[in-house]
């Protein structure tokens, strides 16, 4: 009798795991269809340049849909204002490529975040979730523009688990590995999400979101974290990291207060 009970319990747990996995697979296409219109390519536009549009990274609409979040290093390029170069967001709507001019509204260099405002109509905004509740082993997805607009304005999605939650900077083994940025980050460390999926150049700024709700719990970062966490490595490992979304909330709140 006891063996039968244990068997039924094990079977129940197994079926529950399969059901949860299947639910994720079913929900993701619906979630993706809902949030993808709010995920944009970030770049610059210059009317006298060929090509007029240059890709820099990925971003996504938040708040009222007229604000777009990306990485600060994506917007670090100095604009050629003399030749009317402006930031811009690019996306596909009703099978047509669209562009909106954008302005840099705020940056958070400590967490490598930037906030743009668009001049045109509101985009479908993504909801920011609670990144403090994220646990290692949970599965999420991220969507963005790997290798830029080479593949066209067709955002690509990857699924990933949270492989680790660890500080963005760790003490250097030798003093020669220290630099000003490392020292600063060691003084004010914060946790980042390490993922088991590979993000590519162009994915910086992509939203990392819950596959059941679509709520954003992080933002993909391909440069900032590697520059500190992997400072001792001569060649970057290729590991993908994400900045927790709690820092996006802080940036938005500070901008609203101003």
Coordinates of N, CA and C in Angstrom, one line a residue:
X1 N 0.8 -1.2 0.0 CA 0.0 0.0 0.0 C 0.9 1.3 0.0
X2 N 1.9 1.2 0.9 CA 2.8 2.4 0.9 C 3.5 2.6 -0.4
X3 N 4.0 1.5 -1.0 CA 4.7 1.6 -2.3 C 3.7 2.2 -3.4
X4 N 2.5 1.8 -3.3 CA 1.5 2.3 -4.3 C 1.3 3.8 -4.1
X5 N 1.2 4.2 -2.8 CA 1.0 5.7 -2.5 C 2.2 6.5 -3.0
X6 N 3.4 6.0 -2.7 CA 4.6 6.7 -3.2 C 4.7 6.8 -4.7
X7 N 4.2 5.7 -5.4 CA 4.2 5.7 -6.9 C 3.3 6.8 -7.4
X8 N 2.1 6.8 -6.8 CA 1.1 7.8 -7.2 C 1.5 9.2 -7.0
X9 N 2.2 9.4 -5.8 CA 2.8 10.7 -5.5 C 3.8 11.1 -6.5
X10 N 4.7 10.2 -6.9 CA 5.8 10.5 -7.9 C 5.2 10.8 -9.2
X11 N 4.1 10.0 -9.6 CA 3.5 10.2 -10.9 C 2.8 11.6 -10.9
X12 N 2.2 11.9 -9.8 CA 1.5 13.2 -9.7 C 2.5 14.4 -9.9
X13 N 3.6 14.3 -9.2 CA 4.7 15.3 -9.3 C 5.2 15.4 -10.8
X14 N 5.4 14.3 -11.4 CA 5.9 14.2 -12.8 C 4.9 14.8 -13.7
X15 N 3.6 14.5 -13.5 CA 2.6 15.0 -14.4 C 2.4 16.5 -14.2
X16 N 2.6 17.0 -13.0 CA 2.5 18.4 -12.7 C 3.6 19.2 -13.4
X17 N 4.9 18.6 -13.4 CA 6.0 19.2 -14.0 C 5.8 19.3 -15.5
X18 N 5.3 18.2 -16.1 CA 5.0 18.2 -17.5 C 4.0 19.2 -17.9
X19 N 2.9 19.3 -17.0 CA 1.8 20.3 -17.3 C 2.3 21.7 -17.2
X20 N 3.2 22.0 -16.2 CA 3.7 23.3 -16.1 C 4.6 23.7 -17.3
X21 N 5.4 22.7 -17.8 CA 6.3 23.0 -18.9 C 5.4 23.2 -20.2
X22 N 4.4 22.4 -20.3 CA 3.5 22.5 -21.5 C 2.8 23.8 -21.4
X23 N 2.4 24.3 -20.2 CA 1.7 25.6 -20.1 C 2.6 26.7 -20.6
X24 N 3.9 26.6 -20.2 CA 4.8 27.7 -20.7 C 4.9 27.7 -22.2
X25 N 5.0 26.5 -22.8 CA 5.1 26.4 -24.2 C 3.8 27.0 -24.9
X26 N 2.7 26.8 -24.3 CA 1.4 27.3 -24.9 C 1.3 28.8 -24.7
X27 N 1.7 29.3 -23.5 CA 1.5 30.7 -23.2 C 2.5 31.6 -24.0
X28 N 3.7 31.1 -24.2 CA 4.7 32.0 -24.8 C 4.3 32.6 -26.2
X29 N 3.7 31.8 -27.1 CA 3.3 32.5 -28.4 C 2.3 33.6 -28.2
X30 N 1.3 33.4 -27.2 CA 0.4 34.4 -27.0 C 1.0 35.7 -26.3
X31 N 1.9 35.4 -25.4 CA 2.6 36.5 -24.7 C 3.4 37.3 -25.7
X32 N 4.1 36.5 -26.6 CA 5.0 37.1 -27.6 C 4.2 38.0 -28.5
X33 N 3.1 37.5 -29.0 CA 2.2 38.3 -29.9 C 1.8 39.6 -29.2
X34 N 1.7 39.6 -27.9 CA 1.2 40.8 -27.2 C 2.3 41.8 -27.0
X35 N 3.5 41.3 -26.6 CA 4.6 42.3 -26.2 C 5.5 42.7 -27.4
X36 N 5.6 41.9 -28.4 CA 6.5 42.1 -29.5 C 6.4 43.5 -30.1
X37 N 5.1 44.0 -30.3 CA 5.0 45.4 -30.9 C 5.6 46.5 -30.1
X38 N 5.9 46.2 -28.8 CA 6.6 47.2 -27.9 C 8.1 47.1 -27.8
X39 N 8.6 46.1 -28.6 CA 10.1 45.9 -28.6 C 10.7 46.5 -29.8
X40 N 11.6 47.4 -29.7 CA 12.1 48.2 -30.8 C 13.6 48.1 -31.0
X41 N 14.0 48.4 -32.2 CA 15.5 48.6 -32.5 C 15.9 50.1 -32.1
X42 N 17.0 50.2 -31.5 CA 17.5 51.6 -31.1 C 18.6 51.9 -32.1
X43 N 18.6 53.1 -32.6 CA 19.6 53.6 -33.5 C 19.7 55.1 -33.6
X44 N 20.3 55.5 -34.7 CA 20.3 57.0 -35.0 C 19.9 57.2 -36.4
X45 N 19.4 58.3 -36.7 CA 18.9 58.7 -38.0 C 19.6 60.0 -38.4
X46 N 20.1 60.0 -39.6 CA 20.7 61.3 -40.2 C 20.3 61.4 -41.6
X47 N 19.5 62.4 -42.0 CA 19.0 62.5 -43.3 C 20.0 62.6 -44.4
X48 N 21.3 63.1 -44.1 CA 22.3 63.3 -45.2 C 23.3 62.1 -45.2
X49 N 23.0 61.1 -44.4 CA 24.0 59.9 -44.3 C 23.5 58.8 -45.2
X50 N 24.4 58.0 -45.6 CA 24.0 56.7 -46.3 C 24.8 55.5 -45.7
X51 N 24.0 54.7 -45.0 CA 22.6 54.7 -44.8 C 22.1 55.7 -43.8
X52 N 20.9 56.2 -43.9 CA 20.4 57.2 -43.0 C 20.2 56.6 -41.6
X53 N 19.9 55.4 -41.5 CA 19.6 54.7 -40.2 C 20.8 53.8 -39.8
X54 N 21.3 53.9 -38.6 CA 22.4 53.1 -38.1 C 21.9 52.4 -36.8
X55 N 22.0 51.1 -36.7 CA 21.5 50.4 -35.6 C 22.5 50.4 -34.4
X56 N 22.0 50.5 -33.2 CA 22.8 50.5 -32.0 C 22.5 49.4 -31.0
X57 N 21.3 49.0 -30.9 CA 20.9 48.0 -29.9 C 19.3 47.8 -29.9
X58 N 18.9 47.3 -28.8 CA 17.4 47.0 -28.6 C 16.9 47.8 -27.4
X59 N 15.6 48.0 -27.5 CA 14.9 48.7 -26.4 C 13.5 48.3 -26.3
X60 N 12.7 48.7 -25.3 CA 11.3 48.4 -25.2 C 10.5 49.5 -24.5
X61 N 9.3 49.6 -25.0 CA 8.4 50.7 -24.4 C 7.9 50.4 -23.0
X62 N 7.8 51.4 -22.2 CA 7.4 51.3 -20.8 C 6.4 52.5 -20.5
X63 N 5.9 52.4 -19.3 CA 5.0 53.5 -18.8 C 3.9 53.9 -19.7
X64 N 3.9 55.1 -20.2 CA 2.8 55.5 -21.1 C 3.0 55.2 -22.6
X65 N 4.0 54.4 -22.9 CA 4.3 54.0 -24.2 C 5.1 55.0 -25.0
X66 N 5.4 56.1 -24.5 CA 6.2 57.1 -25.1 C 7.6 57.1 -24.5
X67 N 7.9 56.2 -23.6 CA 9.2 56.1 -23.0 C 9.8 54.7 -23.4
X68 N 11.0 54.7 -23.7 CA 11.7 53.5 -24.2 C 13.0 53.3 -23.3
X69 N 13.1 52.1 -22.8 CA 14.3 51.7 -22.0 C 15.3 50.9 -22.8
X70 N 16.6 51.2 -22.6 CA 17.6 50.5 -23.2 C 18.9 50.6 -22.3
X71 N 20.0 50.1 -22.8 CA 21.3 50.2 -22.0 C 21.9 51.6 -22.3
X72 N 22.6 52.1 -21.2 CA 23.2 53.4 -21.4 C 24.3 53.3 -22.4
X73 N 25.0 52.1 -22.5 CA 26.1 52.0 -23.5 C 25.6 52.0 -24.9
X74 N 24.3 51.7 -25.1 CA 23.7 51.7 -26.4 C 23.6 53.2 -26.9
X75 N 23.3 54.1 -26.0 CA 23.1 55.5 -26.3 C 24.4 56.4 -26.0
X76 N 25.5 55.7 -25.9 CA 26.7 56.4 -25.5 C 27.4 57.2 -26.7
X77 N 26.9 56.9 -27.9 CA 27.4 57.5 -29.1 C 27.2 59.0 -29.1
X78 N 28.2 59.8 -29.4 CA 28.0 61.2 -29.5 C 27.3 61.6 -30.8
X79 N 26.2 62.3 -30.8 CA 25.4 62.6 -32.0 C 26.1 63.7 -32.8
X80 N 26.0 63.6 -34.1 CA 26.5 64.7 -35.0 C 25.3 65.6 -35.2
X81 N 25.2 66.5 -34.2 CA 24.0 67.5 -34.3 C 24.1 68.4 -35.4
X82 N 25.4 68.7 -35.9 CA 25.6 69.7 -37.0 C 24.9 69.1 -38.3
X83 N 24.9 67.8 -38.4 CA 24.3 67.2 -39.6 C 22.9 66.5 -39.2
X84 N 22.3 67.0 -38.1 CA 21.0 66.7 -37.8 C 20.8 65.2 -37.4
X85 N 21.8 64.6 -36.8 CA 21.7 63.2 -36.4 C 20.9 63.2 -35.1
X86 N 19.9 62.2 -35.0 CA 19.1 62.1 -33.9 C 18.9 60.6 -33.5
X87 N 18.6 60.4 -32.2 CA 18.3 59.0 -31.8 C 16.9 58.6 -32.5
X88 N 16.7 57.4 -32.7 CA 15.5 56.9 -33.3 C 15.2 55.5 -32.9
X89 N 13.9 55.2 -32.9 CA 13.5 53.8 -32.7 C 12.8 53.3 -33.9
X90 N 13.1 52.0 -34.2 CA 12.6 51.4 -35.4 C 11.8 50.1 -35.1
X91 N 10.7 49.9 -35.8 CA 9.9 48.7 -35.5 C 9.0 48.4 -36.7
X92 N 8.3 47.3 -36.6 CA 7.4 46.9 -37.7 C 6.0 47.0 -37.2
X93 N 5.2 47.6 -38.0 CA 3.7 47.7 -37.6 C 2.9 47.5 -38.9
X94 N 2.0 46.6 -38.8 CA 1.1 46.2 -39.9 C 2.0 45.9 -41.2
X95 N 3.0 45.1 -41.0 CA 3.9 44.7 -42.0 C 4.7 45.8 -42.7
X96 N 4.7 46.9 -42.1 CA 5.5 48.1 -42.6 C 6.6 48.5 -41.6
X97 N 7.7 48.9 -42.1 CA 8.8 49.4 -41.2 C 8.5 50.8 -40.8
X98 N 8.6 51.1 -39.5 CA 8.3 52.4 -39.0 C 9.5 52.9 -38.2
X99 N 9.5 54.3 -38.1 CA 10.5 54.9 -37.3 C 10.0 56.1 -36.6
X100 N 10.5 56.3 -35.4 CA 10.1 57.5 -34.6 C 11.4 58.1 -34.1
X101 N 11.5 59.5 -34.2 CA 12.6 60.2 -33.6 C 12.5 60.1 -32.1
X102 N 13.6 60.0 -31.4 CA 13.6 59.9 -29.9 C 14.7 60.9 -29.3
X103 N 14.4 61.2 -28.1 CA 15.4 62.1 -27.3 C 15.8 61.3 -26.1
X104 N 17.1 61.5 -25.7 CA 17.6 60.9 -24.5 C 17.1 61.7 -23.3
X105 N 16.3 61.0 -22.5 CA 15.6 61.7 -21.3 C 16.4 61.6 -20.0
X106 N 17.0 60.4 -19.8 CA 17.7 60.2 -18.6 C 18.6 59.0 -18.7
X107 N 19.7 58.9 -17.9 CA 20.6 57.8 -17.9 C 20.9 57.4 -16.4
X108 N 21.2 56.1 -16.2 CA 21.6 55.6 -14.9 C 22.9 54.8 -15.2
X109 N 24.0 55.5 -15.2 CA 25.3 54.9 -15.5 C 25.7 53.8 -14.6
X110 N 25.3 53.9 -13.3 CA 25.6 52.9 -12.4 C 25.1 51.5 -12.7
X111 N 23.9 51.5 -13.4 CA 23.2 50.3 -13.8 C 23.1 50.1 -15.3
X112 N 23.8 51.0 -16.0 CA 23.9 51.0 -17.5 C 22.5 51.0 -18.1
X113 N 21.7 52.0 -17.6 CA 20.3 52.1 -18.2 C 20.1 53.5 -18.8
X114 N 19.3 53.6 -19.8 CA 19.0 54.8 -20.5 C 17.5 54.8 -20.8
X115 N 16.9 56.0 -20.7 CA 15.5 56.2 -21.0 C 15.4 57.2 -22.1
X116 N 14.7 56.8 -23.2 CA 14.4 57.7 -24.3 C 12.9 58.0 -24.4
X117 N 12.6 59.2 -24.9 CA 11.2 59.5 -25.2 C 11.0 59.7 -26.7
X118 N 9.9 59.2 -27.2 CA 9.6 59.2 -28.6 C 8.7 60.4 -28.9
X119 N 8.9 61.0 -30.1 CA 8.1 62.1 -30.5 C 6.7 61.8 -31.0
X120 N 6.6 60.6 -31.6 CA 5.3 60.2 -32.2 C 4.3 59.6 -31.3
X121 N 3.5 58.7 -31.8 CA 2.5 58.0 -31.1 C 3.0 57.0 -30.1
X122 N 2.2 56.7 -29.1 CA 2.6 55.7 -28.0 C 2.7 54.3 -28.6
X123 N 3.7 53.6 -28.1 CA 3.9 52.2 -28.4 C 3.3 51.3 -27.3
X124 N 3.0 50.1 -27.7 CA 2.4 49.2 -26.6 C 3.5 48.9 -25.5
X125 N 3.2 49.4 -24.3 CA 4.1 49.4 -23.2 C 4.2 48.0 -22.6
X126 N 5.4 47.6 -22.2 CA 5.6 46.3 -21.4 C 5.5 46.7 -20.0
X127 N 4.9 45.7 -19.2 CA 4.8 46.0 -17.8 C 6.0 45.5 -17.0
X128 N 6.5 46.3 -16.1 CA 7.7 45.9 -15.3 C 7.2 45.0 -14.1
X129 N 7.8 43.9 -14.0 CA 7.5 42.9 -12.9 C 8.4 43.1 -11.7
X130 N 8.3 42.2 -10.7 CA 9.0 42.2 -9.5 C 10.3 41.4 -9.6
X131 N 11.4 42.0 -9.9 CA 12.6 41.2 -10.1 C 13.2 40.7 -8.7
X132 N 12.7 41.2 -7.6 CA 13.2 40.7 -6.3 C 12.7 39.3 -6.0
X133 N 11.6 38.9 -6.7 CA 11.1 37.6 -6.5 C 11.6 36.5 -7.4
X134 N 12.5 36.9 -8.3 CA 13.1 35.9 -9.2 C 14.0 34.9 -8.5
X135 N 13.9 33.7 -8.9 CA 14.7 32.6 -8.3 C 15.5 31.9 -9.3
X136 N 16.7 31.4 -8.9 CA 17.5 30.6 -9.7 C 16.8 29.4 -10.2
X137 N 16.9 29.0 -11.5 CA 16.3 27.9 -12.0 C 15.0 28.2 -12.7
X138 N 14.4 29.4 -12.5 CA 13.2 29.7 -13.2 C 13.4 30.0 -14.6
X139 N 12.4 29.8 -15.5 CA 12.6 30.0 -16.9 C 11.9 31.3 -17.4
X140 N 12.7 32.0 -18.2 CA 12.2 33.3 -18.8 C 12.5 33.3 -20.3
X141 N 12.2 34.4 -20.9 CA 12.5 34.6 -22.3 C 13.0 36.0 -22.6
X142 N 13.8 36.2 -23.6 CA 14.1 37.6 -24.0 C 14.0 37.7 -25.5
X143 N 13.6 38.9 -25.9 CA 13.4 39.2 -27.3 C 14.1 40.5 -27.8
X144 N 14.8 40.4 -28.9 CA 15.5 41.6 -29.3 C 16.0 41.4 -30.8
X145 N 17.0 42.2 -31.1 CA 17.5 42.3 -32.5 C 19.0 41.9 -32.5
X146 N 19.2 40.5 -32.5 CA 20.6 40.1 -32.5 C 21.2 40.5 -33.9
X147 N 22.5 40.9 -33.8 CA 23.3 41.4 -35.0 C 22.5 42.4 -35.8
X148 N 21.8 43.2 -35.0 CA 21.2 44.4 -35.6 C 20.1 44.2 -36.7
X149 N 20.0 45.1 -37.6 CA 19.0 45.1 -38.6 C 19.5 44.3 -39.9
X150 N 20.6 43.5 -39.7 CA 21.1 42.6 -40.7 C 20.0 41.6 -41.1
X151 N 19.2 41.2 -40.0 CA 18.2 40.2 -40.2 C 16.8 40.9 -40.5
X152 N 16.8 42.2 -40.6 CA 15.6 43.0 -40.8 C 14.9 43.3 -39.5
X153 N 13.8 44.0 -39.5 CA 13.1 44.4 -38.3 C 12.2 43.2 -37.9
X154 N 12.8 42.1 -37.5 CA 12.1 41.0 -37.1 C 12.7 40.5 -35.8
X155 N 12.2 40.9 -34.6 CA 12.8 40.6 -33.3 C 12.8 39.1 -33.1
X156 N 13.9 38.6 -32.5 CA 14.1 37.2 -32.3 C 14.0 36.9 -30.8
X157 N 13.4 35.7 -30.5 CA 13.2 35.3 -29.1 C 14.0 34.1 -28.7
X158 N 14.6 34.1 -27.4 CA 15.3 33.0 -26.8 C 14.7 32.7 -25.5
X159 N 14.7 31.4 -25.1 CA 14.2 31.1 -23.8 C 15.5 30.8 -22.9
X160 N 15.4 31.0 -21.6 CA 16.5 30.8 -20.8 C 16.1 30.6 -19.3
X161 N 16.9 29.9 -18.6 CA 16.7 29.8 -17.1 C 17.6 30.8 -16.5
X162 N 17.3 31.2 -15.2 CA 18.2 32.0 -14.4 C 19.3 31.0 -13.9
X163 N 20.5 31.1 -14.5 CA 21.5 30.1 -14.1 C 22.1 30.5 -12.7
X164 N 22.2 31.8 -12.4 CA 22.8 32.2 -11.2 C 22.3 33.7 -10.9
X165 N 22.2 34.0 -9.6 CA 22.0 35.4 -9.2 C 23.3 35.7 -8.4
X166 N 24.1 36.7 -8.9 CA 25.3 36.9 -8.2 C 25.7 38.4 -8.4
X167 N 26.7 38.9 -7.6 CA 27.1 40.3 -7.7 C 27.6 40.7 -9.1
X168 N 27.5 41.9 -9.5 CA 28.0 42.4 -10.8 C 29.5 42.5 -10.8
X169 N 30.1 42.6 -9.6 CA 31.5 42.7 -9.5 C 32.0 41.8 -8.4
X170 N 33.2 41.2 -8.6 CA 33.8 40.4 -7.5 C 35.2 40.9 -7.3
X171 N 35.8 40.7 -6.1 CA 37.1 41.2 -5.8 C 38.1 40.6 -6.8
X172 N 39.1 41.4 -7.3 CA 40.1 41.0 -8.2 C 41.1 40.1 -7.5
X173 N 41.7 39.1 -8.2 CA 42.7 38.3 -7.6 C 44.0 39.0 -7.4
X174 N 44.3 39.9 -8.4 CA 45.5 40.7 -8.3 C 45.2 42.2 -8.5
X175 N 46.0 43.0 -7.9 CA 45.7 44.5 -8.0 C 45.9 45.0 -9.4
X176 N 46.7 44.3 -10.2 CA 46.8 44.8 -11.6 C 45.5 44.7 -12.4
X177 N 44.6 43.9 -11.9 CA 43.3 43.7 -12.6 C 42.3 44.8 -12.2
X178 N 42.7 45.6 -11.2 CA 41.8 46.7 -10.8 C 41.9 47.9 -11.7
X179 N 40.7 48.6 -11.9 CA 40.7 49.9 -12.6 C 39.7 50.7 -11.9
X180 N 39.5 52.0 -12.4 CA 38.6 52.9 -11.7 C 37.2 52.4 -11.7
X181 N 36.7 51.9 -12.9 CA 35.3 51.3 -12.9 C 35.1 50.1 -12.0
X182 N 36.2 49.3 -11.9 CA 36.0 48.1 -11.1 C 36.0 48.5 -9.6
X183 N 36.8 49.5 -9.2 CA 36.8 50.0 -7.8 C 35.4 50.6 -7.5
X184 N 34.9 51.3 -8.4 CA 33.6 51.9 -8.1 C 32.5 50.9 -8.0
X185 N 32.5 49.9 -8.8 CA 31.5 48.8 -8.7 C 31.6 47.9 -7.5
X186 N 32.9 47.8 -7.1 CA 33.1 47.0 -5.9 C 32.6 47.7 -4.6
X187 N 32.6 49.0 -4.7 CA 32.1 49.8 -3.5 C 30.5 49.8 -3.4
X188 N 29.9 49.7 -4.6 CA 28.4 49.6 -4.6 C 27.9 48.5 -5.5
X189 N 28.2 47.2 -5.1 CA 27.8 46.1 -5.9 C 26.3 45.9 -5.9
X190 N 25.8 45.2 -6.9 CA 24.4 44.8 -6.9 C 24.3 43.5 -7.7
X191 N 23.2 42.8 -7.4 CA 23.0 41.4 -8.0 C 22.6 41.6 -9.5
X192 N 23.1 40.6 -10.3 CA 22.6 40.5 -11.7 C 22.2 39.1 -12.0
X193 N 21.4 38.9 -13.0 CA 21.0 37.6 -13.4 C 21.9 37.0 -14.5
X194 N 22.5 35.8 -14.2 CA 23.3 35.1 -15.2 C 22.4 34.1 -15.9
X195 N 22.4 34.1 -17.2 CA 21.5 33.3 -18.0 C 22.2 32.1 -18.7
X196 N 21.5 31.1 -19.1 CA 22.1 30.0 -19.8 C 21.9 30.0 -21.3
X197 N 21.3 31.1 -21.8 CA 21.1 31.3 -23.2 C 22.1 32.3 -23.7
X198 N 22.4 32.3 -25.0 CA 23.3 33.2 -25.6 C 22.6 34.4 -26.2
X199 N 23.0 35.6 -25.8 CA 22.6 36.8 -26.4 C 23.7 37.3 -27.3
X200 N 23.4 38.0 -28.4 CA 24.3 38.4 -29.4 C 24.4 39.9 -29.4
X201 N 25.5 40.4 -30.1 CA 25.6 41.9 -30.3 C 24.3 42.4 -30.9
X202 N 23.7 43.4 -30.3 CA 22.4 43.9 -30.8 C 21.3 43.5 -29.8
X203 N 21.5 42.5 -29.0 CA 20.6 42.1 -28.0 C 20.6 43.0 -26.7
X204 N 21.7 43.8 -26.6 CA 21.8 44.7 -25.5 C 20.5 45.6 -25.4
X205 N 19.8 45.6 -24.3 CA 18.6 46.3 -24.1 C 17.4 45.5 -24.3
X206 N 17.5 44.2 -24.6 CA 16.3 43.4 -24.8 C 15.6 43.1 -23.5
X207 N 14.3 43.0 -23.4 CA 13.6 42.7 -22.2 C 13.7 41.2 -21.9
X208 N 13.9 40.9 -20.6 CA 13.9 39.6 -20.1 C 12.6 39.5 -19.3
X209 N 11.7 38.6 -19.8 CA 10.3 38.6 -19.2 C 9.8 37.2 -18.9
X210 N 8.7 37.2 -18.0 CA 8.0 36.0 -17.6 C 7.2 35.5 -18.8
X211 N 7.4 34.2 -19.1 CA 6.7 33.6 -20.2 C 5.2 33.4 -20.0
X212 N 4.8 33.5 -18.7 CA 3.4 33.4 -18.4 C 2.6 34.7 -18.4
X213 N 3.3 35.8 -17.9 CA 2.6 37.0 -17.8 C 3.1 38.1 -18.7
X214 N 4.3 38.0 -19.3 CA 4.9 39.0 -20.1 C 5.6 40.1 -19.3
X215 N 5.6 40.0 -18.0 CA 6.1 41.1 -17.2 C 7.7 41.1 -17.3
X216 N 8.3 42.2 -17.4 CA 9.7 42.3 -17.5 C 10.4 42.2 -16.2
X217 N 11.4 41.3 -16.1 CA 12.1 41.2 -14.8 C 13.6 41.5 -14.9
X218 N 14.0 41.9 -16.2 CA 15.4 42.3 -16.4 C 15.6 42.8 -17.7
X219 N 16.8 43.3 -18.0 CA 17.2 43.9 -19.3 C 18.5 43.3 -19.6
X220 N 18.6 42.7 -20.8 CA 19.8 42.0 -21.3 C 21.0 43.0 -21.4
X221 N 22.2 42.6 -20.9 CA 23.3 43.5 -21.0 C 24.5 42.7 -21.5
X222 N 25.1 43.1 -22.6 CA 26.2 42.3 -23.2 C 27.6 42.9 -22.9
X223 N 27.7 44.2 -22.4 CA 28.9 44.8 -22.2 C 29.3 45.2 -20.8
X224 N 28.3 45.9 -20.2 CA 28.5 46.5 -18.8 C 29.0 45.5 -17.8
X225 N 28.2 44.4 -17.6 CA 28.5 43.4 -16.6 C 29.8 42.7 -16.9
X226 N 30.0 42.3 -18.2 CA 31.3 41.6 -18.5 C 32.5 42.4 -18.2
X227 N 32.4 43.7 -18.3 CA 33.5 44.6 -18.1 C 33.9 44.6 -16.6
X228 N 33.1 44.2 -15.7 CA 33.4 44.1 -14.3 C 33.5 42.7 -13.8
X229 N 32.5 41.9 -14.1 CA 32.4 40.6 -13.5 C 33.5 39.7 -14.1
X230 N 33.9 39.9 -15.4 CA 34.9 39.1 -16.1 C 36.1 39.9 -16.4
X231 N 36.4 40.8 -15.5 CA 37.6 41.7 -15.7 C 38.9 41.0 -15.7
X232 N 39.0 39.8 -15.1 CA 40.2 39.1 -15.0 C 40.4 38.2 -16.2
X233 N 39.4 38.1 -17.1 CA 39.5 37.3 -18.3 C 39.9 38.1 -19.5
X234 N 40.9 37.6 -20.2 CA 41.4 38.4 -21.3 C 40.4 38.5 -22.5
X235 N 39.6 37.4 -22.7 CA 38.6 37.4 -23.7 C 37.2 37.1 -23.0
X236 N 36.2 37.9 -23.3 CA 34.9 37.7 -22.7 C 34.4 36.3 -22.9
X237 N 33.7 35.7 -21.9 CA 33.3 34.3 -21.9 C 32.1 34.1 -22.9
X238 N 31.3 35.1 -23.1 CA 30.1 34.9 -23.9 C 28.9 34.6 -23.1
X239 N 29.1 34.6 -21.7 CA 27.9 34.4 -20.8 C 27.0 35.6 -20.9
X240 N 25.7 35.4 -20.9 CA 24.8 36.5 -21.0 C 24.3 36.9 -19.6
X241 N 24.2 38.2 -19.3 CA 23.7 38.7 -18.1 C 22.5 39.6 -18.3
X242 N 21.8 39.9 -17.2 CA 20.7 40.8 -17.3 C 20.6 41.7 -16.0
X243 N 20.4 43.0 -16.2 CA 20.2 43.9 -15.0 C 18.8 43.7 -14.5
X244 N 18.6 43.5 -13.2 CA 17.2 43.3 -12.6 C 16.4 44.6 -12.9
X245 N 15.1 44.3 -13.1 CA 14.1 45.4 -13.5 C 13.9 46.4 -12.4
X246 N 14.2 46.0 -11.2 CA 14.0 47.0 -10.1 C 14.7 48.3 -10.3
X247 N 15.8 48.3 -11.0 CA 16.6 49.5 -11.3 C 15.9 50.3 -12.4
X248 N 15.1 49.6 -13.3 CA 14.3 50.3 -14.3 C 13.2 51.1 -13.6
X249 N 12.6 50.5 -12.6 CA 11.5 51.2 -11.8 C 12.1 52.4 -11.2
X250 N 13.3 52.3 -10.6 CA 13.9 53.5 -9.9 C 14.2 54.6 -10.9
X251 N 14.7 54.3 -12.1 CA 14.9 55.3 -13.1 C 13.7 56.0 -13.5
X252 N 12.6 55.2 -13.7 CA 11.3 55.7 -14.1 C 10.7 56.7 -13.0
X253 N 10.8 56.2 -11.8 CA 10.3 57.0 -10.7 C 11.1 58.3 -10.6
X254 N 12.4 58.3 -10.7 CA 13.2 59.5 -10.6 C 12.9 60.5 -11.7
X255 N 12.6 59.9 -12.9 CA 12.3 60.8 -14.1 C 10.9 61.4 -13.9
X256 N 9.9 60.7 -13.4 CA 8.6 61.2 -13.1 C 8.7 62.3 -12.1
X257 N 9.5 62.1 -11.0 CA 9.6 63.1 -10.0 C 10.2 64.4 -10.5
X258 N 11.2 64.3 -11.4 CA 11.8 65.5 -12.0 C 10.8 66.2 -12.9

